[in-house]
PDB file of C-alpha atoms in Angstrom:
ATOM      1  CA  MET I 998      -0.387   0.330  -0.175  1.00 54.00           C
ATOM      2  CA  TYR I 999       1.978   3.179  -1.212  1.00 62.00           C
ATOM      3  CA  SER I1000       1.168   6.338   0.879  1.00 66.00           C
ATOM      4  CA  GLU I1001      -0.329   9.646   0.035  1.00 67.00           C
ATOM      5  CA  HIS I1002       3.238  11.248  -0.253  1.00 74.00           C
ATOM      6  CA  VAL I1003       3.696   8.723  -3.653  1.00 77.00           C
ATOM      7  CA  ARG I1004       0.600   9.023  -5.003  1.00 75.00           C
ATOM      8  CA  GLN I1005       0.490  12.710  -4.939  1.00 78.00           C
ATOM      9  CA  GLN I1006       4.100  12.762  -6.233  1.00 84.00           C
ATOM     10  CA  ALA I1007       1.944  10.586  -9.651  1.00 84.00           C
ATOM     11  CA  ARG I1008      -0.541  12.660  -9.479  1.00 81.00           C
ATOM     12  CA  GLU I1009       2.141  16.027 -10.296  1.00 84.00           C
ATOM     13  CA  LEU I1010       4.018  13.843 -12.773  1.00 86.00           C
ATOM     14  CA  ARG I1011       0.351  13.201 -14.599  1.00 83.00           C
ATOM     15  CA  ALA I1012      -0.241  16.689 -14.774  1.00 81.00           C
ATOM     16  CA  ARG I1013       3.085  17.915 -16.297  1.00 83.00           C
ATOM     17  CA  GLY I1014       2.354  15.182 -19.248  1.00 82.00           C
ATOM     18  CA  LEU I1015       3.644  12.152 -18.561  1.00 84.00           C
ATOM     19  CA  THR I1016       2.868   8.710 -19.448  1.00 87.00           C
ATOM     20  CA  TRP I1017       1.240   5.706 -16.787  1.00 79.00           C
ATOM     21  CA  GLN I1018       4.826   3.892 -17.416  1.00 88.00           C
ATOM     22  CA  ALA I1019       7.168   7.081 -17.128  1.00 89.00           C
ATOM     23  CA  VAL I1020       5.206   7.967 -14.047  1.00 86.00           C
ATOM     24  CA  ALA I1021       5.377   4.374 -12.699  1.00 85.00           C
ATOM     25  CA  THR I1022       9.149   4.136 -13.995  1.00 89.00           C
ATOM     26  CA  GLU I1023       9.921   6.880 -11.945  1.00 86.00           C
ATOM     27  CA  LEU I1024       8.591   6.619  -9.101  1.00 86.00           C
ATOM     28  CA  GLY I1025       9.039   2.635  -8.671  1.00 85.00           C
ATOM     29  CA  VAL I1026       5.481   1.532  -8.441  1.00 83.00           C
ATOM     30  CA  SER I1027       3.391  -0.694 -11.051  1.00 82.00           C
ATOM     31  CA  VAL I1028       1.564   1.042 -13.844  1.00 82.00           C
ATOM     32  CA  SER I1029      -2.006  -0.977 -12.490  1.00 78.00           C
ATOM     33  CA  ALA I1030      -1.724   1.432  -9.363  1.00 76.00           C
ATOM     34  CA  VAL I1031      -0.870   4.569 -11.340  1.00 78.00           C
ATOM     35  CA  LEU I1032      -3.259   3.551 -13.910  1.00 79.00           C
ATOM     36  CA  ALA I1033      -6.275   3.003 -10.853  1.00 76.00           C
ATOM     37  CA  TRP I1034      -5.075   6.794  -8.989  1.00 70.00           C
ATOM     38  CA  ASP I1035      -5.178   8.475 -12.105  1.00 73.00           C
ATOM     39  CA  ARG I1036      -8.848   7.403 -12.795  1.00 71.00           C
ATOM     40  CA  ASP I1037     -10.414   7.411  -8.999  1.00 65.00           C
ATOM     41  CA  PRO I1038      -8.215  10.194  -7.645  1.00 60.00           C
ATOM     42  CA  HIS I1039     -10.560   9.460  -4.276  1.00 55.00           C
ATOM     43  CA  ALA I1040     -10.416   5.741  -4.128  1.00 54.00           C
ATOM     44  CA  TRP I1041      -6.776   6.467  -1.123  1.00 50.00           C
ATOM     45  CA  ALA I1042      -9.504   8.288   0.896  1.00 49.00           C
ATOM     46  CA  ARG I1043     -12.297   5.984   0.575  1.00 50.00           C
ATOM     47  CA  ARG I1044     -10.261   3.181   1.731  1.00 54.00           C
ATOM     48  CA  LEU I1045      -8.893   5.258   4.635  1.00 50.00           C
ATOM     49  CA  SER I1046     -12.400   5.928   5.722  1.00 60.00           C
ATOM     50  CA  GLU I1047     -12.648   2.453   5.943  1.00 79.00           C
ATOM     51  CA  CYS I1048     -10.207   2.308   8.561  1.00 87.00           C
ATOM     52  CA  PRO I1049     -11.262   2.762  12.726  1.00 89.00           C
ATOM     53  CA  ARG I1050      -7.881   3.762  13.657  1.00 86.00           C
ATOM     54  CA  CYS I1051      -6.539   6.387  10.793  1.00 80.00           C
ATOM     55  CA  GLY I1052     -10.390   7.332   9.063  1.00 79.00           C
ATOM     56  CA  ASP I1053     -13.391   7.499  10.796  1.00 79.00           C
ATOM     57  CA  ALA I1054     -15.206   4.164  10.030  1.00 86.00           C
ATOM     58  CA  PRO I1055     -16.668   2.756  13.345  1.00 92.00           C
ATOM     59  CA  LEU I1056     -15.901  -0.387  15.623  1.00 95.00           C
ATOM     60  CA  ASP I1057     -17.759  -2.537  16.856  1.00 97.00           C
ATOM     61  CA  SER I1058     -16.126  -3.071  20.462  1.00 98.00           C
ATOM     62  CA  PRO I1059     -17.225  -6.275  22.072  1.00 98.00           C
ATOM     63  CA  ALA I1060     -16.453  -8.369  18.443  1.00 98.00           C
ATOM     64  CA  TYR I1061     -13.282  -6.493  18.293  1.00 98.00           C
ATOM     65  CA  SER I1062     -12.394  -7.695  22.495  1.00 98.00           C
ATOM     66  CA  ALA I1063     -13.112 -11.268  21.530  1.00 98.00           C
ATOM     67  CA  LEU I1064     -11.021 -10.995  18.111  1.00 98.00           C
ATOM     68  CA  LEU I1065      -7.957  -8.870  20.152  1.00 98.00           C
ATOM     69  CA  GLY I1066      -8.596 -12.241  22.193  1.00 98.00           C
ATOM     70  CA  TYR I1067      -8.394 -15.377  19.288  1.00 98.00           C
ATOM     71  CA  TYR I1068      -5.280 -12.642  17.784  1.00 98.00           C
ATOM     72  CA  LEU I1069      -3.254 -12.592  20.991  1.00 98.00           C
ATOM     73  CA  GLY I1070      -4.070 -16.598  21.581  1.00 97.00           C
ATOM     74  CA  ASP I1071      -3.852 -18.376  18.480  1.00 96.00           C
ATOM     75  CA  GLY I1072      -3.845 -15.543  15.298  1.00 97.00           C
ATOM     76  CA  HIS I1073      -0.912 -13.858  12.929  1.00 95.00           C
ATOM     77  CA  ILE I1074      -1.288 -10.902  10.777  1.00 96.00           C
ATOM     78  CA  ALA I1075       1.497 -11.729   7.580  1.00 94.00           C
ATOM     79  CA  ARG I1076       2.029  -9.065   4.937  1.00 89.00           C
ATOM     80  CA  ALA I1077       1.457  -9.073   1.518  1.00 86.00           C
ATOM     81  CA  ALA I1078       1.749  -6.720  -1.364  1.00 81.00           C
ATOM     82  CA  ARG I1079      -1.602  -4.834  -1.419  1.00 81.00           C
ATOM     83  CA  TYR I1080      -2.893  -6.121   2.211  1.00 88.00           C
ATOM     84  CA  TYR I1081      -2.544  -8.102   5.680  1.00 93.00           C
ATOM     85  CA  ALA I1082      -3.640 -11.082   6.191  1.00 96.00           C
ATOM     86  CA  LEU I1083      -5.347 -11.820   9.508  1.00 97.00           C
ATOM     87  CA  ARG I1084      -5.229 -16.012  10.129  1.00 97.00           C
ATOM     88  CA  VAL I1085      -6.717 -17.732  13.565  1.00 98.00           C
ATOM     89  CA  ALA I1086      -5.723 -21.256  13.840  1.00 97.00           C
ATOM     90  CA  CYS I1087      -8.644 -22.969  14.962  1.00 97.00           C
ATOM     91  CA  ASP I1088      -8.848 -26.759  16.351  1.00 95.00           C
ATOM     92  CA  THR I1089     -11.644 -28.591  13.793  1.00 94.00           C
ATOM     93  CA  THR I1090     -13.460 -29.708  16.625  1.00 94.00           C
ATOM     94  CA  TYR I1091     -14.886 -26.779  17.900  1.00 96.00           C
ATOM     95  CA  PRO I1092     -17.093 -25.596  14.673  1.00 96.00           C
ATOM     96  CA  GLY I1093     -18.683 -23.322  16.952  1.00 97.00           C
ATOM     97  CA  ILE I1094     -15.482 -21.261  17.419  1.00 98.00           C
ATOM     98  CA  ILE I1095     -14.496 -21.252  13.575  1.00 97.00           C
ATOM     99  CA  ASN I1096     -18.234 -19.375  13.850  1.00 97.00           C
ATOM    100  CA  ASP I1097     -17.353 -17.221  16.515  1.00 98.00           C
ATOM    101  CA  VAL I1098     -13.823 -16.006  14.506  1.00 98.00           C
ATOM    102  CA  THR I1099     -15.506 -15.869  11.274  1.00 98.00           C
ATOM    103  CA  ASP I1100     -18.314 -13.884  13.322  1.00 98.00           C
ATOM    104  CA  CYS I1101     -15.959 -11.385  14.895  1.00 98.00           C
ATOM    105  CA  ILE I1102     -14.019 -10.996  11.503  1.00 98.00           C
ATOM    106  CA  THR I1103     -17.340  -9.833   9.564  1.00 97.00           C
ATOM    107  CA  LYS I1104     -18.191  -7.722  12.369  1.00 97.00           C
ATOM    108  CA  VAL I1105     -14.946  -5.754  12.253  1.00 97.00           C
ATOM    109  CA  ARG I1106     -14.137  -5.463   8.965  1.00 95.00           C
ATOM    110  CA  PRO I1107     -18.253  -4.990   7.399  1.00 92.00           C
ATOM    111  CA  GLY I1108     -18.167  -6.712   3.814  1.00 89.00           C
ATOM    112  CA  ALA I1109     -15.139  -9.271   4.600  1.00 91.00           C
ATOM    113  CA  ARG I1110     -14.697 -11.638   2.270  1.00 94.00           C
ATOM    114  CA  VAL I1111     -13.817 -14.920   5.104  1.00 97.00           C
ATOM    115  CA  PHE I1112     -11.542 -17.615   4.153  1.00 96.00           C
ATOM    116  CA  LEU I1113     -11.586 -21.398   6.114  1.00 97.00           C
ATOM    117  CA  VAL I1114      -7.907 -22.548   4.764  1.00 96.00           C
ATOM    118  CA  ARG I1115      -6.955 -26.019   5.922  1.00 94.00           C
ATOM    119  CA  ARG I1116      -4.461 -26.991   7.046  1.00 90.00           C
ATOM    120  CA  PRO I1117      -3.223 -30.453   9.041  1.00 89.00           C
ATOM    121  CA  GLY I1118      -4.970 -30.732  12.400  1.00 85.00           C
ATOM    122  CA  CYS I1119      -6.804 -27.177  11.980  1.00 94.00           C
ATOM    123  CA  ILE I1120      -8.897 -24.778   9.959  1.00 96.00           C
ATOM    124  CA  ASN I1121      -7.294 -20.770   9.351  1.00 97.00           C
ATOM    125  CA  VAL I1122      -9.794 -17.777   9.630  1.00 98.00           C
ATOM    126  CA  GLN I1123      -8.243 -15.605   6.906  1.00 97.00           C
ATOM    127  CA  ALA I1124      -9.355 -12.432   5.801  1.00 97.00           C
ATOM    128  CA  HIS I1125      -7.202  -9.341   3.603  1.00 96.00           C
ATOM    129  CA  TRP I1126      -7.022  -5.731   4.313  1.00 93.00           C
ATOM    130  CA  GLN I1127      -5.164  -3.357   4.026  1.00 90.00           C
ATOM    131  CA  HIS I1128      -5.904  -2.020   7.886  1.00 91.00           C
ATOM    132  CA  TRP I1129      -5.146  -5.278  10.018  1.00 94.00           C
ATOM    133  CA  ALA I1130      -2.337  -3.917  11.075  1.00 93.00           C
ATOM    134  CA  CYS I1131      -4.174  -0.651  12.030  1.00 92.00           C
ATOM    135  CA  LEU I1132      -5.994  -2.980  14.582  1.00 96.00           C
ATOM    136  CA  PHE I1133      -3.362  -5.078  16.227  1.00 96.00           C
ATOM    137  CA  PRO I1134      -0.063  -2.825  16.715  1.00 94.00           C
ATOM    138  CA  GLN I1135       1.088  -6.133  18.113  1.00 96.00           C
ATOM    139  CA  HIS I1136       1.726  -7.347  15.128  1.00 93.00           C
ATOM    140  CA  GLY I1137       5.390  -8.054  14.135  1.00 91.00           C
ATOM    141  CA  ARG I1138       8.602 -10.390  13.093  1.00 89.00           C
ATOM    142  CA  GLY I1139       8.347 -13.821  15.248  1.00 90.00           C
ATOM    143  CA  PRO I1140       6.265 -15.757  17.602  1.00 93.00           C
ATOM    144  CA  LYS I1141       4.323 -13.629  20.273  1.00 95.00           C
ATOM    145  CA  HIS I1142       6.753 -14.925  23.211  1.00 94.00           C
ATOM    146  CA  GLU I1143       9.519 -13.530  21.695  1.00 94.00           C
ATOM    147  CA  ARG I1144       8.786  -9.891  21.524  1.00 94.00           C
ATOM    148  CA  PRO I1145       7.021  -7.519  24.195  1.00 95.00           C
ATOM    149  CA  ILE I1146       2.406  -7.709  23.815  1.00 97.00           C
ATOM    150  CA  VAL I1147       1.689  -4.064  25.288  1.00 97.00           C
ATOM    151  CA  LEU I1148      -1.956  -2.765  24.154  1.00 97.00           C
ATOM    152  CA  ALA I1149      -2.032   0.349  23.499  1.00 96.00           C
ATOM    153  CA  SER I1150      -4.179   2.876  25.242  1.00 96.00           C
ATOM    154  CA  TRP I1151      -7.495   2.069  22.981  1.00 97.00           C
ATOM    155  CA  GLN I1152      -7.444  -1.072  23.162  1.00 98.00           C
ATOM    156  CA  GLN I1153      -7.030  -1.312  26.496  1.00 98.00           C
ATOM    157  CA  ALA I1154     -10.279   0.592  27.127  1.00 98.00           C
ATOM    158  CA  ILE I1155     -12.499  -1.563  24.559  1.00 98.00           C
ATOM    159  CA  VAL I1156     -10.989  -4.786  26.835  1.00 98.00           C
ATOM    160  CA  GLU I1157     -12.291  -2.463  30.212  1.00 98.00           C
ATOM    161  CA  ASP I1158     -15.707  -1.740  28.429  1.00 98.00           C
ATOM    162  CA  HIS I1159     -15.892  -5.975  27.138  1.00 98.00           C
ATOM    163  CA  PRO I1160     -13.709  -7.942  29.273  1.00 98.00           C
ATOM    164  CA  GLY I1161     -15.986 -10.753  28.606  1.00 98.00           C
ATOM    165  CA  PRO I1162     -15.614 -10.789  24.896  1.00 98.00           C
ATOM    166  CA  PHE I1163     -11.781 -10.850  25.348  1.00 98.00           C
ATOM    167  CA  LEU I1164     -11.832 -13.593  28.012  1.00 98.00           C
ATOM    168  CA  ARG I1165     -13.751 -15.271  25.164  1.00 98.00           C
ATOM    169  CA  GLY I1166     -11.046 -14.843  22.441  1.00 98.00           C
ATOM    170  CA  LEU I1167      -8.475 -15.868  24.923  1.00 98.00           C
ATOM    171  CA  PHE I1168      -9.796 -18.917  26.371  1.00 98.00           C
ATOM    172  CA  HIS I1169     -11.599 -20.776  23.411  1.00 98.00           C
ATOM    173  CA  SER I1170      -8.224 -20.464  21.474  1.00 97.00           C
ATOM    174  CA  ASP I1171      -5.609 -20.867  23.968  1.00 96.00           C
ATOM    175  CA  GLY I1172      -7.732 -22.342  26.712  1.00 96.00           C
ATOM    176  CA  CYS I1173      -9.672 -25.218  28.254  1.00 96.00           C
ATOM    177  CA  ARG I1174     -12.026 -26.537  30.345  1.00 95.00           C
ATOM    178  CA  ALA I1175     -11.486 -29.894  32.405  1.00 90.00           C
ATOM    179  CA  ASN I1176     -12.002 -31.971  35.297  1.00 87.00           C
ATOM    180  CA  ASN I1177      -9.715 -31.891  37.693  1.00 78.00           C
ATOM    181  CA  TRP I1178      -9.689 -34.170  41.125  1.00 70.00           C
ATOM    182  CA  THR I1179      -8.338 -34.176  44.039  1.00 72.00           C
ATOM    183  CA  ARG I1180      -8.437 -36.997  46.566  1.00 72.00           C
ATOM    184  CA  ARG I1181      -8.544 -35.940  51.498  1.00 72.00           C
ATOM    185  CA  THR I1182      -9.320 -38.436  54.504  1.00 74.00           C
ATOM    186  CA  VAL I1183     -12.494 -37.238  55.836  1.00 74.00           C
ATOM    187  CA  ALA I1184     -13.311 -38.867  59.082  1.00 73.00           C
ATOM    188  CA  GLY I1185     -10.325 -41.590  58.544  1.00 75.00           C
ATOM    189  CA  GLU I1186     -12.279 -42.882  54.515  1.00 75.00           C
ATOM    190  CA  PRO I1187     -10.149 -41.501  51.453  1.00 77.00           C
ATOM    191  CA  LYS I1188     -12.404 -39.425  49.518  1.00 76.00           C
ATOM    192  CA  ILE I1189     -12.284 -38.307  45.951  1.00 73.00           C
ATOM    193  CA  TYR I1190     -13.481 -34.678  44.725  1.00 71.00           C
ATOM    194  CA  ARG I1191     -13.565 -33.743  41.816  1.00 77.00           C
ATOM    195  CA  TYR I1192     -14.401 -30.154  40.346  1.00 77.00           C
ATOM    196  CA  PRO I1193     -14.396 -28.160  37.091  1.00 92.00           C
ATOM    197  CA  ARG I1194     -11.485 -25.739  36.449  1.00 94.00           C
ATOM    198  CA  TRP I1195     -10.640 -23.557  32.798  1.00 97.00           C
ATOM    199  CA  GLN I1196      -6.661 -22.952  33.043  1.00 97.00           C
ATOM    200  CA  PHE I1197      -4.966 -20.292  29.468  1.00 98.00           C
ATOM    201  CA  VAL I1198      -1.965 -21.681  28.840  1.00 97.00           C
ATOM    202  CA  ASN I1199       0.491 -19.481  26.977  1.00 97.00           C
ATOM    203  CA  ALA I1200       4.230 -18.902  26.360  1.00 97.00           C
ATOM    204  CA  SER I1201       3.603 -15.211  26.447  1.00 97.00           C
ATOM    205  CA  GLN I1202       4.078 -13.804  29.759  1.00 97.00           C
ATOM    206  CA  ASP I1203       2.462 -10.348  28.147  1.00 98.00           C
ATOM    207  CA  ILE I1204       0.455 -12.629  27.158  1.00 98.00           C
ATOM    208  CA  ARG I1205      -0.262 -14.443  30.333  1.00 98.00           C
ATOM    209  CA  GLU I1206      -0.573 -11.006  31.937  1.00 98.00           C
ATOM    210  CA  LEU I1207      -3.324  -9.247  29.891  1.00 98.00           C
ATOM    211  CA  CYS I1208      -5.224 -12.485  30.894  1.00 98.00           C
ATOM    212  CA  CYS I1209      -4.965 -12.205  34.373  1.00 98.00           C
ATOM    213  CA  TRP I1210      -6.075  -8.375  34.386  1.00 98.00           C
ATOM    214  CA  ALA I1211      -8.785  -9.158  32.345  1.00 98.00           C
ATOM    215  CA  LEU I1212     -10.004 -11.946  34.983  1.00 98.00           C
ATOM    216  CA  ASP I1213      -8.985  -9.061  37.444  1.00 98.00           C
ATOM    217  CA  LEU I1214     -11.735  -7.009  36.087  1.00 98.00           C
ATOM    218  CA  VAL I1215     -14.648  -9.171  36.021  1.00 98.00           C
ATOM    219  CA  GLU I1216     -13.223 -10.550  39.573  1.00 97.00           C
ATOM    220  CA  ILE I1217     -12.686 -13.706  38.898  1.00 98.00           C
ATOM    221  CA  PRO I1218      -9.860 -15.475  41.222  1.00 98.00           C
ATOM    222  CA  TRP I1219      -6.993 -16.925  39.595  1.00 98.00           C
ATOM    223  CA  ARG I1220      -3.619 -18.359  39.852  1.00 96.00           C
ATOM    224  CA  PRO I1221      -0.513 -19.492  37.729  1.00 96.00           C
ATOM    225  CA  SER I1222       0.094 -23.673  37.888  1.00 92.00           C
ATOM    226  CA  ASN I1223       2.709 -23.177  36.434  1.00 94.00           C
ATOM    227  CA  THR I1224       5.738 -21.146  34.450  1.00 94.00           C
ATOM    228  CA  ARG I1225       2.878 -20.648  31.875  1.00 96.00           C
ATOM    229  CA  THR I1226      -0.806 -21.903  32.534  1.00 97.00           C
ATOM    230  CA  ILE I1227      -3.442 -19.765  33.869  1.00 98.00           C
ATOM    231  CA  SER I1228      -5.665 -21.574  36.491  1.00 97.00           C
ATOM    232  CA  VAL I1229     -10.093 -20.812  37.472  1.00 97.00           C
ATOM    233  CA  SER I1230     -10.234 -23.263  39.951  1.00 93.00           C
ATOM    234  CA  ARG I1231     -12.648 -22.204  42.229  1.00 93.00           C
ATOM    235  CA  ARG I1232     -15.913 -23.363  42.144  1.00 92.00           C
ATOM    236  CA  GLU I1233     -18.106 -20.287  41.383  1.00 95.00           C
ATOM    237  CA  ALA I1234     -14.969 -18.476  39.451  1.00 97.00           C
ATOM    238  CA  VAL I1235     -15.144 -21.834  37.040  1.00 96.00           C
ATOM    239  CA  ALA I1236     -19.076 -20.816  37.164  1.00 96.00           C
ATOM    240  CA  ARG I1237     -19.059 -16.827  36.446  1.00 97.00           C
ATOM    241  CA  LEU I1238     -16.232 -17.066  33.873  1.00 98.00           C
ATOM    242  CA  ASP I1239     -18.691 -20.759  32.097  1.00 97.00           C
ATOM    243  CA  GLU I1240     -21.395 -17.344  31.821  1.00 97.00           C
ATOM    244  CA  LEU I1241     -19.134 -15.073  30.734  1.00 97.00           C
ATOM    245  CA  ILE I1242     -17.701 -17.005  27.780  1.00 98.00           C
ATOM    246  CA  GLY I1243     -20.175 -20.072  27.520  1.00 97.00           C
ATOM    247  CA  PRO I1244     -18.456 -23.523  26.136  1.00 95.00           C
ATOM    248  CA  LYS I1245     -16.476 -24.746  23.343  1.00 96.00           C
ATOM    249  CA  THR I1246     -18.205 -26.133  20.799  1.00 94.00           C
TER     250      THR I1246
END
């Protein structure tokens, strides 16, 4: 995606009488780009207006909060020649989550064409847009656990307003709900107690801390089980989290 400065230079060169080919050669851009700018000089402004960050398009905050959680859990953004590709890897055994990610993408980017790309053991829910990097400034090279992951102030405000969807994205991507058990001696007799718990597992300390922060926002107690795992185990806490994020389906 070329900058407005390059586009302005192209318009000035065209006004001086240079051909499309000459302008493209001078600026090092494609002839098709120069042709598009020449035929529709307002296209760039329209594309900017589609973005909630660098334009004035509205943003579905609950859907974005959930999509942010999915992105931090199992998502990444890849740079292509003319757009960014947002991809969220989903387990094929959870079609409900695949549908949820698709729904979030279409609400955040109305009119987006969503692709379901099969990979071994998973499906990548994928959509292309020039402005995905605007909405996910955490985008960068390398695995997320090898670089800092910090929310921008506007992202923090959205999560503070909609912590439930954010937690849904995190736990439905990198979390699980399992039945745990413990053995205790009662009146001299051993008894086994079984109870459910949610666990969030992520290699990034920053992302785990964001999960804990969001749990604190909704007053759900948590504890670290190991260096990569956050657990929600108390009965009332599990019930509250169930209510907020729903089951993995």
